[in-house]
Short mmCIF file of C-alpha atoms and ligand atoms in Angstrom, two decimals:
data_model
loop_
_atom_site.label_atom_id
_atom_site.label_comp_id
_atom_site.label_asym_id
_atom_site.label_seq_id
_atom_site.Cartn_x
_atom_site.Cartn_y
_atom_site.Cartn_z
CA UNK A 1463 -60.46 139.89 106.33
CA UNK A 1464 -57.10 139.28 107.96
CA UNK A 1465 -58.10 135.74 108.89
CA UNK A 1466 -59.19 135.04 105.29
CA UNK A 1467 -55.83 136.06 103.92
CA UNK A 1468 -54.11 133.99 106.62
CA UNK A 1469 -56.19 131.00 105.58
CA UNK A 1470 -55.43 131.41 101.90
CA UNK A 1471 -51.73 131.74 102.74
CA UNK A 1472 -51.93 128.48 104.63
CA UNK A 1473 -53.69 126.82 101.70
CA UNK A 1474 -50.99 128.09 99.37
CA UNK A 1475 -48.29 126.50 101.50
CA UNK A 1476 -49.99 123.11 101.71
CA UNK A 1477 -48.70 120.25 99.57
CA UNK A 1478 -51.19 119.74 96.77
CA UNK A 1479 -52.08 116.23 97.95
CA UNK A 1480 -53.57 117.83 101.06
CA UNK A 1481 -54.82 121.01 99.41
CA UNK A 1482 -56.79 118.91 96.91
CA UNK A 1483 -57.81 116.10 99.24
CA UNK A 1484 -61.48 115.37 98.53
CA UNK A 1485 -63.64 116.88 101.26
CA UNK A 1486 -66.88 115.02 100.56
CA UNK A 1487 -67.77 111.64 99.09
CA UNK A 1488 -68.91 113.39 95.90
CA UNK A 1489 -65.40 114.85 95.39
CA UNK A 1490 -63.82 111.41 95.07
CA UNK A 1491 -63.09 110.51 91.50
CA UNK A 1492 -62.99 106.73 91.60
CA UNK A 1493 -64.54 103.55 92.99
CA UNK A 1494 -68.08 104.81 92.45
CA UNK A 1495 -69.56 101.40 93.27
CA UNK A 1496 -67.89 101.41 96.70
CA UNK A 1497 -68.97 104.99 97.36
CA UNK A 1498 -72.59 104.36 96.45
CA UNK A 1499 -72.68 101.29 98.70
CA UNK A 1500 -71.27 103.29 101.60
CA UNK A 1501 -73.73 106.15 100.93
CA UNK A 1502 -76.53 103.60 101.09
CA UNK A 1503 -75.25 102.20 104.41
CA UNK A 1504 -75.10 105.73 105.85
CA UNK A 1505 -78.52 106.83 104.61
CA UNK A 1506 -80.13 103.68 106.00
CA UNK A 1507 -78.17 104.12 109.22
CA UNK A 1508 -76.75 100.62 108.90
CA UNK A 1509 -73.02 101.19 108.62
CA UNK A 1510 -71.12 97.92 109.24
CA UNK A 1511 -67.52 97.65 110.38
CA UNK A 1512 -65.40 98.45 107.35
CA UNK A 1513 -62.11 97.19 105.97
CA UNK A 1514 -60.53 99.18 103.12
CA UNK A 1515 -57.51 97.73 101.40
CA UNK A 1516 -55.48 98.43 98.26
CA UNK A 1517 -52.33 100.11 96.98
CA UNK A 1518 -51.20 103.59 98.16
CA UNK A 1519 -52.79 106.82 96.95
CA UNK A 1520 -56.11 105.34 95.86
CA UNK A 1521 -58.39 107.24 98.24
CA UNK A 1522 -58.87 104.94 101.24
CA UNK A 1523 -58.09 107.50 103.93
CA UNK A 1524 -59.87 110.25 101.98
CA UNK A 1525 -63.02 108.11 101.73
CA UNK A 1526 -63.35 107.38 105.43
CA UNK A 1527 -62.55 110.99 106.38
CA UNK A 1528 -65.25 112.18 103.94
CA UNK A 1529 -67.68 109.68 105.49
CA UNK A 1530 -66.84 110.92 108.98
CA UNK A 1531 -67.39 114.52 107.84
CA UNK A 1532 -70.77 113.54 106.48
CA UNK A 1533 -71.76 111.66 109.65
CA UNK A 1534 -70.66 114.19 112.25
CA UNK A 1535 -70.78 117.94 112.58
CA UNK A 1536 -67.50 119.81 113.07
CA UNK A 1537 -67.99 120.38 116.79
CA UNK A 1538 -68.78 116.76 117.61
CA UNK A 1539 -66.03 115.37 115.36
CA UNK A 1540 -63.42 115.09 118.11
CA UNK A 1541 -65.71 113.38 120.58
CA UNK A 1542 -67.18 110.94 118.04
CA UNK A 1543 -64.17 109.99 115.91
CA UNK A 1544 -60.92 108.38 117.03
CA UNK A 1545 -58.31 108.27 114.30
CA UNK A 1546 -55.13 106.26 114.79
CA UNK A 1547 -52.43 105.82 112.17
CA UNK A 1548 -48.97 104.34 111.87
CA UNK A 1549 -47.43 107.20 113.81
CA UNK A 1550 -49.34 106.02 116.89
CA UNK A 1551 -48.31 103.01 118.94
CA UNK A 1552 -49.64 99.83 117.26
CA UNK A 1553 -49.19 97.29 120.07
CA UNK A 1554 -51.73 95.64 122.34
CA UNK A 1555 -51.55 98.55 124.82
CA UNK A 1556 -53.23 100.88 122.38
CA UNK A 1557 -56.17 98.46 122.07
CA UNK A 1558 -56.49 98.01 125.84
CA UNK A 1559 -55.97 101.73 126.44
CA UNK A 1560 -57.24 104.48 124.10
CA UNK A 1561 -59.36 102.26 121.82
CA UNK A 1562 -61.12 100.43 124.63
CA UNK A 1563 -61.83 103.56 126.63
CA UNK A 1564 -63.07 105.45 123.56
CA UNK A 1565 -65.31 102.58 122.41
CA UNK A 1566 -66.73 101.83 125.83
CA UNK A 1567 -67.77 105.34 126.83
CA UNK A 1568 -71.27 106.22 125.73
CA UNK A 1569 -72.22 109.63 124.46
CA UNK A 1570 -74.96 111.14 126.55
CA UNK A 1571 -76.29 113.84 124.27
CA UNK A 1572 -75.80 112.34 120.86
CA UNK A 1573 -77.55 109.28 119.53
CA UNK A 1574 -75.79 107.01 117.04
CA UNK A 1575 -72.43 105.34 116.97
CA UNK A 1576 -68.87 106.52 117.34
CA UNK A 1577 -66.25 105.80 114.71
CA UNK A 1578 -62.77 104.37 115.25
CA UNK A 1579 -60.50 104.72 112.21
CA UNK A 1580 -57.47 102.44 112.31
CA UNK A 1581 -55.39 103.66 109.40
CA UNK A 1582 -52.41 101.56 108.31
CA UNK A 1583 -53.85 98.68 110.35
CA UNK A 1584 -51.41 96.25 108.73
CA UNK A 1585 -48.78 97.74 111.05
CA UNK A 1586 -50.66 96.45 114.11
CA UNK A 1587 -49.07 93.54 115.91
CA UNK A 1588 -50.79 90.13 115.94
CA UNK A 1589 -51.50 90.49 119.66
CA UNK A 1590 -53.13 93.86 119.11
CA UNK A 1591 -55.27 92.46 116.29
CA UNK A 1592 -56.32 89.52 118.46
CA UNK A 1593 -57.26 91.84 121.30
CA UNK A 1594 -59.27 93.96 118.86
CA UNK A 1595 -61.53 91.03 117.89
CA UNK A 1596 -63.25 91.06 121.24
CA UNK A 1597 -63.42 94.85 121.46
CA UNK A 1598 -65.09 95.07 118.04
CA UNK A 1599 -67.74 92.53 119.04
CA UNK A 1600 -68.39 93.87 122.49
CA UNK A 1601 -68.99 97.46 121.50
CA UNK A 1602 -70.74 97.04 118.15
CA UNK A 1603 -73.87 98.70 119.50
CA UNK A 1604 -71.96 101.84 120.33
CA UNK A 1605 -69.01 101.97 117.94
CA UNK A 1606 -68.08 101.20 114.33
CA UNK A 1607 -64.55 100.37 113.27
CA UNK A 1608 -62.89 101.13 109.96
CA UNK A 1609 -59.62 99.32 109.32
CA UNK A 1610 -57.44 100.54 106.46
CA UNK A 1611 -54.43 98.73 105.05
CA UNK A 1612 -52.31 98.14 101.96
CA UNK A 1613 -51.88 94.41 102.48
CA UNK A 1614 -55.00 92.43 103.32
CA UNK A 1615 -52.91 89.37 104.16
CA UNK A 1616 -51.48 91.17 107.18
CA UNK A 1617 -54.91 91.43 108.79
CA UNK A 1618 -55.86 88.28 110.74
CA UNK A 1619 -58.80 86.34 109.23
CA UNK A 1620 -60.90 86.79 112.39
CA UNK A 1621 -60.80 90.58 111.94
CA UNK A 1622 -61.44 90.32 108.19
CA UNK A 1623 -64.59 88.32 108.84
CA UNK A 1624 -65.95 90.93 111.24
CA UNK A 1625 -65.78 93.67 108.59
CA UNK A 1626 -67.28 94.43 105.20
CA UNK A 1627 -64.31 94.50 102.82
CA UNK A 1628 -63.76 96.98 100.01
CA UNK A 1629 -60.82 96.86 97.63
CA UNK A 1630 -59.51 100.19 96.34
CA UNK A 1631 -57.78 99.35 93.05
CA UNK A 1632 -55.31 101.64 91.26
CA UNK A 1633 -56.96 104.59 89.49
CA UNK A 1634 -57.34 104.44 85.73
CA UNK A 1635 -55.80 107.09 83.47
CA UNK A 1636 -59.26 108.34 82.48
CA UNK A 1637 -60.06 108.97 86.16
CA UNK A 1638 -56.77 110.68 86.95
CA UNK A 1639 -56.55 113.04 83.98
CA UNK A 1640 -59.67 115.19 84.73
CA UNK A 1641 -58.57 115.57 88.38
CA UNK A 1642 -55.04 116.58 87.30
CA UNK A 1643 -56.56 119.02 84.80
CA UNK A 1644 -58.59 120.57 87.60
CA UNK A 1645 -55.43 121.12 89.68
CA UNK A 1646 -53.60 122.43 86.61
CA UNK A 1647 -56.34 125.04 86.03
CA UNK A 1648 -56.42 126.06 89.69
CA UNK A 1649 -52.64 126.41 89.91
CA UNK A 1650 -52.18 127.89 86.44
CA UNK A 1651 -49.63 125.34 85.32
CA UNK A 1652 -47.96 125.30 81.93
CA UNK A 1653 -48.08 121.67 80.80
CA UNK A 1654 -47.73 119.88 77.47
CA UNK A 1655 -49.80 116.81 76.49
CA UNK A 1656 -46.71 114.56 76.64
CA UNK A 1657 -45.95 115.98 80.12
CA UNK A 1658 -49.42 114.88 81.26
CA UNK A 1659 -48.92 111.46 79.68
CA UNK A 1660 -45.56 111.06 81.45
CA UNK A 1661 -47.10 111.91 84.86
CA UNK A 1662 -49.94 109.46 84.39
CA UNK A 1663 -47.58 106.71 83.20
CA UNK A 1664 -45.10 107.16 86.03
CA UNK A 1665 -47.72 107.30 88.77
CA UNK A 1666 -49.23 103.89 87.87
CA UNK A 1667 -52.67 104.54 89.35
CA UNK A 1668 -51.43 106.32 92.49
CA UNK A 1669 -53.18 109.71 92.64
CA UNK A 1670 -50.94 110.95 95.43
CA UNK A 1671 -47.84 110.23 93.38
CA UNK A 1672 -49.27 111.98 90.32
CA UNK A 1673 -50.01 115.16 92.32
CA UNK A 1674 -46.57 115.07 93.91
CA UNK A 1675 -44.84 114.72 90.53
CA UNK A 1676 -46.96 117.54 89.09
CA UNK A 1677 -46.13 119.85 92.00
CA UNK A 1678 -42.42 119.12 92.16
CA UNK A 1679 -41.91 119.35 88.39
CA UNK A 1680 -43.79 122.62 88.03
CA UNK A 1681 -41.94 124.10 91.01
CA UNK A 1682 -38.53 122.94 89.83
CA UNK A 1683 -38.83 123.62 86.10
CA UNK A 1684 -41.82 125.91 85.53
CA UNK A 1685 -43.01 124.13 82.43
CA UNK A 1686 -44.16 120.51 82.73
CA UNK A 1687 -43.04 118.46 79.73
CA UNK A 1688 -42.13 114.82 79.25
CA UNK A 1689 -38.48 115.70 79.66
CA UNK A 1690 -38.87 117.77 82.85
CA UNK A 1691 -41.11 115.11 84.44
CA UNK A 1692 -38.61 112.32 83.74
CA UNK A 1693 -35.67 114.47 84.85
CA UNK A 1694 -37.42 115.62 88.02
CA UNK A 1695 -38.27 112.06 89.06
CA UNK A 1696 -34.78 110.85 88.13
CA UNK A 1697 -36.25 108.50 85.54
CA UNK A 1698 -34.37 107.75 82.29
CA UNK A 1699 -35.82 109.44 79.20
CA UNK A 1700 -36.97 107.31 76.30
CA UNK A 1701 -34.16 108.76 74.19
CA UNK A 1702 -31.62 107.74 76.89
CA UNK A 1703 -32.94 104.20 76.83
CA UNK A 1704 -32.78 104.08 73.04
CA UNK A 1705 -29.14 105.25 73.24
CA UNK A 1706 -28.26 102.68 75.88
CA UNK A 1707 -29.76 99.89 73.81
CA UNK A 1708 -27.97 101.16 70.73
CA UNK A 1709 -24.58 101.24 72.50
CA UNK A 1710 -25.07 97.83 74.13
CA UNK A 1711 -25.92 96.21 70.83
CA UNK A 1712 -23.66 98.06 68.40
CA UNK A 1713 -20.48 99.04 70.26
CA UNK A 1714 -17.72 96.90 71.68
CA UNK A 1715 -17.91 96.02 75.36
CA UNK A 1716 -15.56 98.69 76.75
CA UNK A 1717 -17.08 101.55 74.76
CA UNK A 1718 -20.65 100.50 75.57
CA UNK A 1719 -19.83 100.07 79.26
CA UNK A 1720 -18.08 103.44 79.51
CA UNK A 1721 -20.74 105.35 77.63
CA UNK A 1722 -23.58 103.91 79.70
CA UNK A 1723 -21.67 104.54 82.91
CA UNK A 1724 -21.02 108.13 81.85
CA UNK A 1725 -24.70 108.76 81.03
CA UNK A 1726 -25.75 107.10 84.27
CA UNK A 1727 -23.43 109.29 86.34
CA UNK A 1728 -24.25 112.47 84.40
CA UNK A 1729 -28.00 112.10 84.82
CA UNK A 1730 -27.92 110.36 88.20
CA UNK A 1731 -29.91 107.38 86.91
CA UNK A 1732 -30.45 104.19 88.90
CA UNK A 1733 -29.45 100.99 87.16
CA UNK A 1734 -32.68 99.42 88.32
CA UNK A 1735 -34.73 102.09 86.48
CA UNK A 1736 -32.59 101.73 83.35
CA UNK A 1737 -33.12 98.01 83.33
CA UNK A 1738 -36.87 98.26 83.93
CA UNK A 1739 -37.24 100.69 81.02
CA UNK A 1740 -34.97 98.66 78.70
CA UNK A 1741 -36.95 95.60 79.65
CA UNK A 1742 -40.25 97.31 78.82
CA UNK A 1743 -38.89 98.57 75.51
CA UNK A 1744 -37.63 95.24 74.25
CA UNK A 1745 -40.45 93.27 75.80
CA UNK A 1746 -42.71 94.71 73.15
CA UNK A 1747 -40.49 93.14 70.50
CA UNK A 1748 -38.69 90.03 71.59
CA UNK A 1749 -39.87 88.41 74.76
CA UNK A 1750 -37.25 85.68 74.95
CA UNK A 1751 -34.50 88.18 74.37
CA UNK A 1752 -35.77 90.37 77.16
CA UNK A 1753 -36.03 87.51 79.59
CA UNK A 1754 -32.53 86.38 78.82
CA UNK A 1755 -31.10 89.82 79.51
CA UNK A 1756 -33.15 90.20 82.64
CA UNK A 1757 -32.00 86.82 83.85
CA UNK A 1758 -28.36 87.61 83.34
CA UNK A 1759 -28.77 90.86 85.22
CA UNK A 1760 -30.56 89.09 88.05
CA UNK A 1761 -27.64 86.66 88.39
CA UNK A 1762 -25.36 89.54 89.16
CA UNK A 1763 -27.71 91.50 91.42
CA UNK A 1764 -26.56 91.87 94.97
CA UNK A 1765 -23.08 92.91 93.92
CA UNK A 1766 -22.04 96.49 93.24
CA UNK A 1767 -23.58 98.56 90.42
CA UNK A 1768 -20.49 98.48 88.19
CA UNK A 1769 -20.47 94.67 88.13
CA UNK A 1770 -24.21 94.68 87.49
CA UNK A 1771 -23.79 97.15 84.64
CA UNK A 1772 -21.05 95.09 83.02
CA UNK A 1773 -23.23 92.01 83.39
CA UNK A 1774 -26.06 93.83 81.65
CA UNK A 1775 -23.85 94.96 78.75
CA UNK A 1776 -22.35 91.45 78.47
CA UNK A 1777 -25.84 89.94 78.36
CA UNK A 1778 -26.86 92.18 75.49
CA UNK A 1779 -23.70 91.47 73.58
CA UNK A 1780 -24.00 87.73 74.09
CA UNK A 1781 -27.52 87.80 72.69
CA UNK A 1782 -26.41 90.01 69.81
CA UNK A 1783 -23.65 87.53 68.94
CA UNK A 1784 -26.13 84.68 69.18
CA UNK A 1785 -28.56 86.38 66.82
CA UNK A 1786 -25.75 87.26 64.38
CA UNK A 1787 -24.33 83.70 64.35
CA UNK A 1788 -27.84 82.26 63.90
CA UNK A 1789 -28.43 84.47 60.91
CA UNK A 1790 -25.11 83.65 59.21
N1 ATP B 2488 -60.20 108.65 94.56
C1 ATP B 2488 -59.59 109.85 94.69
N2 ATP B 2488 -60.19 110.98 94.28
C2 ATP B 2488 -59.57 112.18 94.40
N3 ATP B 2488 -58.34 112.34 94.94
C3 ATP B 2488 -57.70 111.24 95.34
C4 ATP B 2488 -58.28 109.94 95.24
N4 ATP B 2488 -57.41 109.03 95.73
C5 ATP B 2488 -56.34 109.72 96.12
N5 ATP B 2488 -56.49 111.06 95.90
C6 ATP B 2488 -55.47 112.09 96.18
O1 ATP B 2488 -54.34 111.44 96.73
C7 ATP B 2488 -54.12 111.85 98.09
C8 ATP B 2488 -53.87 110.61 98.95
O2 ATP B 2488 -55.05 109.84 99.04
P1 ATP B 2488 -55.36 108.95 100.31
O3 ATP B 2488 -54.62 109.47 101.51
O4 ATP B 2488 -56.83 108.82 100.44
O5 ATP B 2488 -54.73 107.58 99.83
P2 ATP B 2488 -54.70 106.17 100.58
O6 ATP B 2488 -55.45 105.21 99.72
O7 ATP B 2488 -55.14 106.33 101.99
O8 ATP B 2488 -53.15 105.82 100.50
P3 ATP B 2488 -52.21 105.04 101.57
O9 ATP B 2488 -52.52 103.59 101.41
O10 ATP B 2488 -50.82 105.37 101.11
O11 ATP B 2488 -52.53 105.59 102.92
C9 ATP B 2488 -55.37 112.62 98.51
O12 ATP B 2488 -55.03 113.69 99.34
C10 ATP B 2488 -55.94 113.11 97.20
O13 ATP B 2488 -55.37 114.36 96.89
MG1 MG B 2489 -54.09 106.29 103.81
#
C-alpha cells in the first residue's frame, strides 16, 4: 500500500512528457505505417539495423524503447539492451570500448539478438561512425543497432546504407489533439478551444513541446486560454501584432518606435518573434510587401535590438509612403 502511494507520488512529480511517454507500440499516435512495418519485422524475427531520423518530439526514442520493451522481459532488459545518448561520450573510444564489448559477448541462456540503441547519433564523431561500420557488420548475427538522429546528413553514407531508414515527420494537428485531450482529462485541466488551438499552432508538430506548453501554462495560470499560452511561452499575442502593425503604418516614426519598444519591454517579447508573427500576418495579404520588410530587417540584423527595431519601423513606413505616393 505504502509503495503504491510512493509510486503515484513519483508519477505526479514527473514532467508530463515522461509521465505520458507511450509504453507500447500501440500507444504511439503517429507514423502507423512505420509502426506496422516494425511490428512485422519483430513478429517474423527479422529485425534489421534501424535508422530513425526526423525533427524533435516526434516519437523516435519512444518507438525504439517500446520495441525493446516488447522484445525483452523486464529482468533481461539490462543485459540485452545498451542505450547510449548524447550525455555519453560520442568519440571512437565508446565504439571500441562499451559498444564493442557489449556486441561481442554472447548471451548463454537467451536466444536471439541484443539491441544497441544509439540515440542522438548525429553527435557521434566521424571517426566513431567509421569505426562503427565494421562493428555493425561483424556482429550482425548477435546484435542489432538502432541509430536515432535529427539530421540524416550528419550520419555517414556507409552507416546509412547498413540500416533500414525511417523518417519520423512532424505530427499533424489531428494526431496531436486527441493525445492532448487524453492528458487534459487525466490531469483535469481547464482549457478553452482557442487555448488548444494556440498550443497546437505553437508546437508545430512537436508532441514534446505541446505537452510542455500545456503543463507550464496550466501550472502557471490555472486556466489554459489563447492568451495564457502566448504569455507563458513569451510569444506576442495576435492583438499585440495587430497593434504593432497599426502603429508602424499609421504613426510617425518616433511614436511608432517608442510604442513598440514599450510594448516589447513590458511583455518581454523578442524582436525575432514579433517579426515572424508580423511576417506571417502580412504574408497572407501582400507578399511583396512582406518580403521587402523582411529584407530591410535582415540588413540590420547582427546589430543591437534597438537598431533592428528602428530598421523594422523605417521599413514599414517606407513601404507605406510608397503605397501612398503610388495611389496619389
Ligand atoms: N508519436 C507519439 N505518440 C505519443 N506521444 C508522443 C509521440 N511522439 C512524441 N510523444 C511525446 O513526446 C515525448 C518525446 O518523444 P520522443 O522522446 O520519442 O521524441 P524524439 O523523436 O526522440 O525527439 P528528439 O529527436 O528530440 O530526441 C514523449 O515522451 C511523448 O510524451
Ligand atoms: Mg529522442
